[in-house]
Short mmCIF file of C-alpha atoms in Angstrom, two decimals:
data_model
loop_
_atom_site.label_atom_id
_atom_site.label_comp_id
_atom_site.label_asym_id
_atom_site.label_seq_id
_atom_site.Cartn_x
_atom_site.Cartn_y
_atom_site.Cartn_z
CA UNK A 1 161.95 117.45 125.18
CA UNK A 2 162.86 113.86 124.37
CA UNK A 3 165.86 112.13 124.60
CA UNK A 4 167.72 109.77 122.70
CA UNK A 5 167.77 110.27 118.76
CA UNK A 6 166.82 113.72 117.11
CA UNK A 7 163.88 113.49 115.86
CA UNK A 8 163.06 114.19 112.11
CA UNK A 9 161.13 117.18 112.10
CA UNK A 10 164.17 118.56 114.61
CA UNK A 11 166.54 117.68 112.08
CA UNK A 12 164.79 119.22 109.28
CA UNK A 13 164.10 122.80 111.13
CA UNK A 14 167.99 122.75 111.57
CA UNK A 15 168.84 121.51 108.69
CA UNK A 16 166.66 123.80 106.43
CA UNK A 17 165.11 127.55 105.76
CA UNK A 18 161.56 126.59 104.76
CA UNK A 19 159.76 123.01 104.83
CA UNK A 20 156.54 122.00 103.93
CA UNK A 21 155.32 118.36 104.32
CA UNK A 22 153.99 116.33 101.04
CA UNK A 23 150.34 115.77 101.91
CA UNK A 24 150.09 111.43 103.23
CA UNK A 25 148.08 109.89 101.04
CA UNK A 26 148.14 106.28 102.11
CA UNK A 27 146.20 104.28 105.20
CA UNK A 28 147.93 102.74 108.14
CA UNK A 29 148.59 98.97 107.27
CA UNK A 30 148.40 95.58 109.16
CA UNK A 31 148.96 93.24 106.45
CA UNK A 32 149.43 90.37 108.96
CA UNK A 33 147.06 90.92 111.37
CA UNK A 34 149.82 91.18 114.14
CA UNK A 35 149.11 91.41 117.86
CA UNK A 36 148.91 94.02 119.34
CA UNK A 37 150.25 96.18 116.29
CA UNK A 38 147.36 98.45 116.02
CA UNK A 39 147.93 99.64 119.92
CA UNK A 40 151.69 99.70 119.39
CA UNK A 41 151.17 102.33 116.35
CA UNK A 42 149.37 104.41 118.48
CA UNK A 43 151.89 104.42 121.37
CA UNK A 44 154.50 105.19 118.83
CA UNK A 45 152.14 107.82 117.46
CA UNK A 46 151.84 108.99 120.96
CA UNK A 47 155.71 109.39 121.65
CA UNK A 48 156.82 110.63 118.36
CA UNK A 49 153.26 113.15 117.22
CA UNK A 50 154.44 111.28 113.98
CA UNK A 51 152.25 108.20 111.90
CA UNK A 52 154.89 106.62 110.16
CA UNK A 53 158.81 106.31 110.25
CA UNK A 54 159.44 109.06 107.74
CA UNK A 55 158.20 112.79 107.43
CA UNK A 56 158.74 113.68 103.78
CA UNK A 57 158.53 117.05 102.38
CA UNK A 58 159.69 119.78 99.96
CA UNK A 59 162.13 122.22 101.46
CA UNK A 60 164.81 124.62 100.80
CA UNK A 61 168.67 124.18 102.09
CA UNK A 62 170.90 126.98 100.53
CA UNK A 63 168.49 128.14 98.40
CA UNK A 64 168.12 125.10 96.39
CA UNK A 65 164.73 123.93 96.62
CA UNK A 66 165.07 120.08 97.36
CA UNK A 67 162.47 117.10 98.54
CA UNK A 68 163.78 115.58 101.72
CA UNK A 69 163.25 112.20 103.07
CA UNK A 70 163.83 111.93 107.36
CA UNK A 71 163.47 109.02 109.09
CA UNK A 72 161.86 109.14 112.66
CA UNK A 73 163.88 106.66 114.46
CA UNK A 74 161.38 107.02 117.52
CA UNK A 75 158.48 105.43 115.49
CA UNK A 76 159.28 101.61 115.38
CA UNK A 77 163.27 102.58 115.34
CA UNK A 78 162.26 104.02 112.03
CA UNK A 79 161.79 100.67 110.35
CA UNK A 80 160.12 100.45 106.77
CA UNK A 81 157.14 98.95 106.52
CA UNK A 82 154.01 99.17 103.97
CA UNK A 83 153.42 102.48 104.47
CA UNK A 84 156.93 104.02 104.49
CA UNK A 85 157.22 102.98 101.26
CA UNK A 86 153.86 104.52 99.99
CA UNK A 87 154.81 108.00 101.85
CA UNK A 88 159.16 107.56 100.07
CA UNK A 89 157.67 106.08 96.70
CA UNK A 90 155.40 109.92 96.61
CA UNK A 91 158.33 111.70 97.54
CA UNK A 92 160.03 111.20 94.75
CA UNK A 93 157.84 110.70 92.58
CA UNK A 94 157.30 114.55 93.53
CA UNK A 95 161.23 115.45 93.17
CA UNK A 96 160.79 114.21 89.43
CA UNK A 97 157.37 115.75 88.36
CA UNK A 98 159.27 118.93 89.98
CA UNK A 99 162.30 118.13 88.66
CA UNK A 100 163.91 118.63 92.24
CA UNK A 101 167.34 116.83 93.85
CA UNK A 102 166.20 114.80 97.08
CA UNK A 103 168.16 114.65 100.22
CA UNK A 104 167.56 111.21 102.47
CA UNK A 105 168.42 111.58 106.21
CA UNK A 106 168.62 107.79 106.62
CA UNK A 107 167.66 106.42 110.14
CA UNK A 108 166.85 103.25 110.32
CA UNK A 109 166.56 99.75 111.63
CA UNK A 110 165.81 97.85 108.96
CA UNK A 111 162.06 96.41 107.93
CA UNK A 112 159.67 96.65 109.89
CA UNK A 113 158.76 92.58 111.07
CA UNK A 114 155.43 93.21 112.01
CA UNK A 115 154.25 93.95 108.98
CA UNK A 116 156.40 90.54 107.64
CA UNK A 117 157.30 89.70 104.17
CA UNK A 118 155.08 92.45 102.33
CA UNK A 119 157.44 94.86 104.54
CA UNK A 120 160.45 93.50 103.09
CA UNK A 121 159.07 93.91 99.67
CA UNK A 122 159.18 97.56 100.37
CA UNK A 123 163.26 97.66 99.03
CA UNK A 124 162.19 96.89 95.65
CA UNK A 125 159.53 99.58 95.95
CA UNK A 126 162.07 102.12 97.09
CA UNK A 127 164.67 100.66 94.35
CA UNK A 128 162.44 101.67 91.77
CA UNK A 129 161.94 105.12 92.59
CA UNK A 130 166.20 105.59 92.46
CA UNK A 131 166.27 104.08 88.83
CA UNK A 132 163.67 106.40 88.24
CA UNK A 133 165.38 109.29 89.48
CA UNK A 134 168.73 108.27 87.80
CA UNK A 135 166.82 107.90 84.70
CA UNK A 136 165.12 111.24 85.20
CA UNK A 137 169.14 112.70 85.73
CA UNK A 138 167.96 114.13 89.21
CA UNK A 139 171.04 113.93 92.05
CA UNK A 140 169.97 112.20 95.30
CA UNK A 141 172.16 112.69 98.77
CA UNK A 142 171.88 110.65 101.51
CA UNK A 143 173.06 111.07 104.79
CA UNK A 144 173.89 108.20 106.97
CA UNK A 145 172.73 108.62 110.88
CA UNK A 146 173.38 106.94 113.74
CA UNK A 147 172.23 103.94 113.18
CA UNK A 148 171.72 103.32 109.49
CA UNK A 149 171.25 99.28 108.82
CA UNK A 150 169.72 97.08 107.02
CA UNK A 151 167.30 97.65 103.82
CA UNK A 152 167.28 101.65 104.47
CA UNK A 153 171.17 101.58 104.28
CA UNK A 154 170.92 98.80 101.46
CA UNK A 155 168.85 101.34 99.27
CA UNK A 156 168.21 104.82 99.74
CA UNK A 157 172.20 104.72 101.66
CA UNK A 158 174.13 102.96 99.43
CA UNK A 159 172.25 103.45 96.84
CA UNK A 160 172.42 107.01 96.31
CA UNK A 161 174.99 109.37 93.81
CA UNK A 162 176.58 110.95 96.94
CA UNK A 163 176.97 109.55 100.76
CA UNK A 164 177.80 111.14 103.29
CA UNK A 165 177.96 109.63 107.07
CA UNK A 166 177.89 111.30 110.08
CA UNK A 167 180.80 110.89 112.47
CA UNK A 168 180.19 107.96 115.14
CA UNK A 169 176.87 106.24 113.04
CA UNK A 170 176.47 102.58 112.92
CA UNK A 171 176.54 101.39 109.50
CA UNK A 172 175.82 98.02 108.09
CA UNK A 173 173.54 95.76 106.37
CA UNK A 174 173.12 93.57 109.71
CA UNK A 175 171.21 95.36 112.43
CA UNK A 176 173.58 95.48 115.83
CA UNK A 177 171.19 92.60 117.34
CA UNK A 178 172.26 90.07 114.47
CA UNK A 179 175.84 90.75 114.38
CA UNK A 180 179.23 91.72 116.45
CA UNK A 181 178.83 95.11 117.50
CA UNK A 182 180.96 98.03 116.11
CA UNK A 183 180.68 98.36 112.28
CA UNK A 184 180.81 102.05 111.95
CA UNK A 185 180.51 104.64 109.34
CA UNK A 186 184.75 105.31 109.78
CA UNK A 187 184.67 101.37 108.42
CA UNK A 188 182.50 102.03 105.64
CA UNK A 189 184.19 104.87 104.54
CA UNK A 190 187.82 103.47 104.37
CA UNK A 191 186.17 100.43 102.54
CA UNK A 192 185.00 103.28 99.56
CA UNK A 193 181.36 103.22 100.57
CA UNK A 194 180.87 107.05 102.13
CA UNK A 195 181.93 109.57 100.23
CA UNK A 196 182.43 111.82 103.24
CA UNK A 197 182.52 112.26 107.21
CA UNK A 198 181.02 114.88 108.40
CA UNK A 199 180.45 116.51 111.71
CA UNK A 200 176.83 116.96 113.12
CA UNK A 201 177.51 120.51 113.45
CA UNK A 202 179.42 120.68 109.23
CA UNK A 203 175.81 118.89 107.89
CA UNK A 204 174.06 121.81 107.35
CA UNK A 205 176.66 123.68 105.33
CA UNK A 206 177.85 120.42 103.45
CA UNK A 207 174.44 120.04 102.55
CA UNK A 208 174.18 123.09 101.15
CA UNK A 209 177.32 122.79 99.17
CA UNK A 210 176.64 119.38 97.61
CA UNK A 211 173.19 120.92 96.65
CA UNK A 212 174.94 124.34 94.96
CA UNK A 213 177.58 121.75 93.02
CA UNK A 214 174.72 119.10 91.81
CA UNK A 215 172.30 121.51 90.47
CA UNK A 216 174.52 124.38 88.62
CA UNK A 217 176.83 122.53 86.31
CA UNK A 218 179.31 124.50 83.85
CA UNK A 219 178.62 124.12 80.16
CA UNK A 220 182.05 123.16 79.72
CA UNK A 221 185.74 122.78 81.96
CA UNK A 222 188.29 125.06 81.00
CA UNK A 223 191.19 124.11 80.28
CA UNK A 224 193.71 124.79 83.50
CA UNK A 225 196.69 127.21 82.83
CA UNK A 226 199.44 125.42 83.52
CA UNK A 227 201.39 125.90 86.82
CA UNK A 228 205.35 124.22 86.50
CA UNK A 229 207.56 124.85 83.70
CA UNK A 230 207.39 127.73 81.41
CA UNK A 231 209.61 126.46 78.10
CA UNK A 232 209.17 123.45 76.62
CA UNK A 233 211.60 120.25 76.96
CA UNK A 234 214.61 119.76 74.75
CA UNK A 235 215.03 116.24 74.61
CA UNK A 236 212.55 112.95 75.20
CA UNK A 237 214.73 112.23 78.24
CA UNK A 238 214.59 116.27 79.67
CA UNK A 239 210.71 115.37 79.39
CA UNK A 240 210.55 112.66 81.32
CA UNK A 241 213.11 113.96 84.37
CA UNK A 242 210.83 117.20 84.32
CA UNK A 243 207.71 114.73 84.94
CA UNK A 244 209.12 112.76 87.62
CA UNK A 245 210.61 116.06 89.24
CA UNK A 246 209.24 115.65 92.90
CA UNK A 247 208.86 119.74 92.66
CA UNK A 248 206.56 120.20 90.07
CA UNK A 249 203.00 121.08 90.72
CA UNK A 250 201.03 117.90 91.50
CA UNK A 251 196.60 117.31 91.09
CA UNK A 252 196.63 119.46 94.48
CA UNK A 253 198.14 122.56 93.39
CA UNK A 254 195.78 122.30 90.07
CA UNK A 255 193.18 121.61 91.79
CA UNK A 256 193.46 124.63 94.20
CA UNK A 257 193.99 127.10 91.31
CA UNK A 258 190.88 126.04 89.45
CA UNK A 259 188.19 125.52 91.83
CA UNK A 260 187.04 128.36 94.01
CA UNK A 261 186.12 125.62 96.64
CA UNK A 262 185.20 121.85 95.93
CA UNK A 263 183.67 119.11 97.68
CA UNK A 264 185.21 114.94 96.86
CA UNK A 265 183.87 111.93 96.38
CA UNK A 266 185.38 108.75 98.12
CA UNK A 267 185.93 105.24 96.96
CA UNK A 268 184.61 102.47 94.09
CA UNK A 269 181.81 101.46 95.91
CA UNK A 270 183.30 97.92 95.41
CA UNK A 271 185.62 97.87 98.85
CA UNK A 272 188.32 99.88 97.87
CA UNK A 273 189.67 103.24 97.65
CA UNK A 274 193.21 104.64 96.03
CA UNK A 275 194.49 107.73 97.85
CA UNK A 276 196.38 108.36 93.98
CA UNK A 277 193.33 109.06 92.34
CA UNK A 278 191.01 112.66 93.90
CA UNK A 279 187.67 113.06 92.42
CA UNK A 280 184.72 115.34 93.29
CA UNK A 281 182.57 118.00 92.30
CA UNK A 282 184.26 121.97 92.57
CA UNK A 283 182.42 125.13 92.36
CA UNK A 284 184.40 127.55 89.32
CA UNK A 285 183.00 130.92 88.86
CA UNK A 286 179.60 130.14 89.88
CA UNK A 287 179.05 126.55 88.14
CA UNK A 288 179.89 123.23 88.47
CA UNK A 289 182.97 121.16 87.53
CA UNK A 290 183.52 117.46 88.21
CA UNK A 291 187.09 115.98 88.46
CA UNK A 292 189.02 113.02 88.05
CA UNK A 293 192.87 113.81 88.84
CA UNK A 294 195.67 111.90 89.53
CA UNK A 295 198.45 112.06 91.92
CA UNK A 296 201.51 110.86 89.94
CA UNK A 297 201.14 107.35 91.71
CA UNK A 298 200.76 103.90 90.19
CA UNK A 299 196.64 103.98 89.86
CA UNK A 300 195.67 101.29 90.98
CA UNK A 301 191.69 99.25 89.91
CA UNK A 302 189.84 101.56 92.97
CA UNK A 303 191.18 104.33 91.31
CA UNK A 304 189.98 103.30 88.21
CA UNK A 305 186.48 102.74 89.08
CA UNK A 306 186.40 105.57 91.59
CA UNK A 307 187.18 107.72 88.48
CA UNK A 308 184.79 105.75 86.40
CA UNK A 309 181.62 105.99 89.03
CA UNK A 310 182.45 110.10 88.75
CA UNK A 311 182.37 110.47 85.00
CA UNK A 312 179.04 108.49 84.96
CA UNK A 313 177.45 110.48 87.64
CA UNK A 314 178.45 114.12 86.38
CA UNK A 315 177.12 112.94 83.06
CA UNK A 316 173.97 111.52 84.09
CA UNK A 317 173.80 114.96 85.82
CA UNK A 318 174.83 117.22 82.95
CA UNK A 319 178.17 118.44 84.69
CA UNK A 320 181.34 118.70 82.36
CA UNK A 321 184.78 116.70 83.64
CA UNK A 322 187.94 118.13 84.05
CA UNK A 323 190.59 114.96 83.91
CA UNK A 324 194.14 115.39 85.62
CA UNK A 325 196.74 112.86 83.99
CA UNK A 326 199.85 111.92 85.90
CA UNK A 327 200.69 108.33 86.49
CA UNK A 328 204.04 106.07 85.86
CA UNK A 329 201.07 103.99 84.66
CA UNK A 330 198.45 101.90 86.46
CA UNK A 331 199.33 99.33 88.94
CA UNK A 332 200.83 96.04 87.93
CA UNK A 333 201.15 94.16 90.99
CA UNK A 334 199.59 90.58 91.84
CA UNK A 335 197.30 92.20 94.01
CA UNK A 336 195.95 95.20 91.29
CA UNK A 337 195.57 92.44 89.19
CA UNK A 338 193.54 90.09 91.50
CA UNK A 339 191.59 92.98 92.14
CA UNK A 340 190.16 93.50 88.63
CA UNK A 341 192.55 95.43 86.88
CA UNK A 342 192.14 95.21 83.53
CA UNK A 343 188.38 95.37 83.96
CA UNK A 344 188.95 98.47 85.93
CA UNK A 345 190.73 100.55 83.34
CA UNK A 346 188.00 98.86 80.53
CA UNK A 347 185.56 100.61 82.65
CA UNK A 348 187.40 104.04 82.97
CA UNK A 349 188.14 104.31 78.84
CA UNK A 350 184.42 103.19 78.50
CA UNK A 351 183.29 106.27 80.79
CA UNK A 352 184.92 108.72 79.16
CA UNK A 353 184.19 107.59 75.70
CA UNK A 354 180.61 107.32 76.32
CA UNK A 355 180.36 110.52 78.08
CA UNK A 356 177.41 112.81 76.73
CA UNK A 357 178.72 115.57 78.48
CA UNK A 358 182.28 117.52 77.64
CA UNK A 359 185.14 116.18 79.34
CA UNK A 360 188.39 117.79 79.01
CA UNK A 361 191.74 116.89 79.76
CA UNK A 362 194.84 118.16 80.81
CA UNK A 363 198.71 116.11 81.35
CA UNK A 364 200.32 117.51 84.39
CA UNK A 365 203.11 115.30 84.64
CA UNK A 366 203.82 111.58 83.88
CA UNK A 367 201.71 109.34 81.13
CA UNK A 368 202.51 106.28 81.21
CA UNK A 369 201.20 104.10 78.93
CA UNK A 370 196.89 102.62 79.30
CA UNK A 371 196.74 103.42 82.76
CA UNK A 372 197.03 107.16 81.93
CA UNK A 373 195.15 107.16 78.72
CA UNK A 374 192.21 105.99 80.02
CA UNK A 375 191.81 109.34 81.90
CA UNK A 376 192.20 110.71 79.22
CA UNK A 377 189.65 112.40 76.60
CA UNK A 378 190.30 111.84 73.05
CA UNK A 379 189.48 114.53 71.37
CA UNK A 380 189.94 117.50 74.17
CA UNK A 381 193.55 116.65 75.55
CA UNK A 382 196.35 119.12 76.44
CA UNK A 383 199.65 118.84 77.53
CA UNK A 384 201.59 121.28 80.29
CA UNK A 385 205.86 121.83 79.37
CA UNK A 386 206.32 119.44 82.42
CA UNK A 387 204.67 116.40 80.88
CA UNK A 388 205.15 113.21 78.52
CA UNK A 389 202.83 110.56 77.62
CA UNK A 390 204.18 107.37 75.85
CA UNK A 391 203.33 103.99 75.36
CA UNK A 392 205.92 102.91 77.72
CA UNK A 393 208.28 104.52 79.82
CA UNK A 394 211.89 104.67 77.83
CA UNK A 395 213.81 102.27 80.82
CA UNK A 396 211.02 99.49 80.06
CA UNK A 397 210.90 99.87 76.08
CA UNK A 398 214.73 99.85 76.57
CA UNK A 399 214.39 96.72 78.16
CA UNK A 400 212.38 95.11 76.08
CA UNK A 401 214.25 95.89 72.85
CA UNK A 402 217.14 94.72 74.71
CA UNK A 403 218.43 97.71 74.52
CA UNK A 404 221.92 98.61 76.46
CA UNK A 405 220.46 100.86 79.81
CA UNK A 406 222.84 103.09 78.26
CA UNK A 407 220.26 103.78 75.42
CA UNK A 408 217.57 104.82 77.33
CA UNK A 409 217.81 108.67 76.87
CA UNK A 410 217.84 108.22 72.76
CA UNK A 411 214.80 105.51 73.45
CA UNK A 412 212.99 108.43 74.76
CA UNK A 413 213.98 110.53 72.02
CA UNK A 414 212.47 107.85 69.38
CA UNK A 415 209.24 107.53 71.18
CA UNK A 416 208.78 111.10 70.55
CA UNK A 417 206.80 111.45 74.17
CA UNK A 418 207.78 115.19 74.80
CA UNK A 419 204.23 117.80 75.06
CA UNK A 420 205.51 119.20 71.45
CA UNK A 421 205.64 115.73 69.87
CA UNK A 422 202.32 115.38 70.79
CA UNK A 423 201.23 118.54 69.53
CA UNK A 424 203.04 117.75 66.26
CA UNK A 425 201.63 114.43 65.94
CA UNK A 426 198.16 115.72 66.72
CA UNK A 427 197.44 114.22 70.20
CA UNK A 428 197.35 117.27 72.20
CA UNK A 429 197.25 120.91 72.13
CA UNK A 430 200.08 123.09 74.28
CA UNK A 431 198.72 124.33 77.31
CA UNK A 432 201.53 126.93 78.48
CA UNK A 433 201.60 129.64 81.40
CA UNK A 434 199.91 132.77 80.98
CA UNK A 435 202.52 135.65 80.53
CA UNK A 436 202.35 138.22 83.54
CA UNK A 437 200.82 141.40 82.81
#
């Protein structure tokens, strides 16, 4: 046996029940003419009983029938060069003839320098074939190994609708030769970059999940039975203590009563991630859910866009949206606002309003003002009897009427917020606990 990295056809016979390799229909290449390149091939060849950096292939994880992509980090520390690209460009080109999901196991140093410049040129290659597997509405997972750097992690990693990094991998654009050693994939995912960490032992069966979630989507999301209060509010002011109650049920509870299991999606892929805002992919009688809840926090722009990069993903996959609303409103510090705010929330409204697929939506506690409306779907919007939405909470409108603090409780009364002035006015429809029996 060999030490040192797994190698890809190891990783692939643990990692699936059947596998057969897509036929290599493309020449070795020496575009420059390197020394000595021709005898280093075959060494490599030699040591690995592989011809290239990647073994690609159609093969079943979980039952789904899937194309995989696996690196060989033994043959030129699976670096991309001419032909890589060639035998990645066929693979999916494959996935979308067969209409199949693809699964990268990313392993990689980066291009391949002795093949130059018309190595490099490989990344737009490879960038091509994800547009054209977006376009096609096919899901592609990647999965980030130890290490995972430069144009490998700058396309088929990054670049992919779900990430998900194995625990202790070396992840960054700059090789570890080039740059201070360290970045990890624990880095990467607290910047909102990886969706998830996941054990080496946890791939297979996360694998298999993700596959089950991005291949069987619901026709539509039911609407959640609520969980909290059972009557409705009396007053504007009754509403909005019953929202802020720190006992009510919160995204978690909802969350937990309406998927059978679920998988989530991390971060805004733009450096930042909100811990206020959970969205993912759950599994609901037998199909396929996506979500975008939040946690009765101030959301703050990652939320937004985290939110926003989930509603474009489950539509360009066909899977309905369940939306959780419950926010004071979004974040309105200096910082939220250096960080794109405003943008942020333009780009959740524009998500959901654009959305081919159904997205429903369901108040669970607070609304406060733009920052929970843009969650929110227009035309497919409910409202639990522990909820409100206004376009301002009654101590600021208060405020700004100037307004005695003592008025507050009749301001909340006037801005008719409570879930049955909503229903009245014809915002939302009255979700309300089952009876027993």
């Amino acid at each position: 046996m060999r030490s040192g990295p797994e190698p890809a056809r190891d990783l692939i016979a643990r990692l699936t029940a059947e596998f057969t390799e897509l036929p290599a229909t493309s020449p070795s290449a020496d575009p420059l003419g390197w020394p000595g390149y021709g005898d280093q091939r075959a060494r490599a060849t030699e040591r690995t009983g592989e011809h290239e950096s990647v073994v690609c292939g159609v093969a079943e994880i979980g039952g789904v029938t899937t194309v995989v992509v696996a690196f060989e980090f033994g043959f030129f520390g699976g670096s991309l060069g001419t032909r890589t690209g060639t035998l990645i460009e066929q693979a999916f080109t494959h996935a979308r003839s067969a209409h199949l999901p693809v699964v990268s196991l990313v392993m990689t140093g980066g291009s391949r320098m002795q093949e130059g410049t018309p190595a490099l040129l490989q990344l737009q290659r490879i960038a091509r074939q994800l547009a054209l597997t977006r376009e096609a509405g096919l899901p592609h997972i990647a999965v980030l190994r130890d290490p995972t750097t430069g144009g490998g992690w700058a396309t088929l990693g990054a670049g992919a609708d779900v990430v998900l990094g194995l625990h202790g991998a070396q992840v960054g654009f700059a090789g570890s030769r080039v740059r201070p050693p360290g970045y990890s994939v624990t880095q990467q995912f607290a910047a909102g970059l990886v969706d998830q960490l996941v054990p080496r032992d946890e791939l297979r069966l996360r694998l298999e999940r993700w596959l089950k979630l991005v291949t069987g989507p619901a026709p539509e999301a039911e609407v959640p039975q609520a969980l909290g209060a059972s009557t409705l509010p009396a007053t504007g002011w009754e509403a909005v203590q019953r929202a802020r109650a720190p006992g009510r049920p919160r995204a978690t509870a909802y969350l937990a009563a309406y998927f059978d299991w679920h998988e989530p999606i991390s971060g805004d892929r733009c450096g930042g991630v909100d811990s206020g805002v959970l969205c993912g992919f759950g599994h609901r009688n037998g199909t396929t859910v996506a979500y975008a809840a939040q946690c009765g926090t101030a959301t703050r722009p990652a939320g937004f866009r985290t939110a926003a990069r989930l509603v474009k993903l489950a539509d360009r996959l066909g899977i309905p949206v369940l939306t959780l609303v419950d926010t004071p409103g979004a974040a309105n510090d200096a910082a939220a606002e250096k960080a794109g705010l405003g943008a942020a929330i333009a780009d959740m409204f524009t998500a959901v309003a654009s959305a081919r697929v159904p997205v429903t939506t369901l108040l669970i506690g607070e609304g406060g003002s733009g920052g929970a409306l843009a969650f929110a779907a227009p035309d497919r919007l409910w409202a639990t009897p522990d909820s409100y939405l206004a376009v301002i909470s009654p101590e600021l409108a208060a405020a700004i009427l100037k307004r005695d603090p003592s008025e507050v409780r009749a301001t909340a009364d006037q801005l008719r917020l409570r879930p049955q002035d909503l229903a009245e006015l014809g915002i939302a429809q009255l979700r309300t606990q089952v009876a027993p029996g």
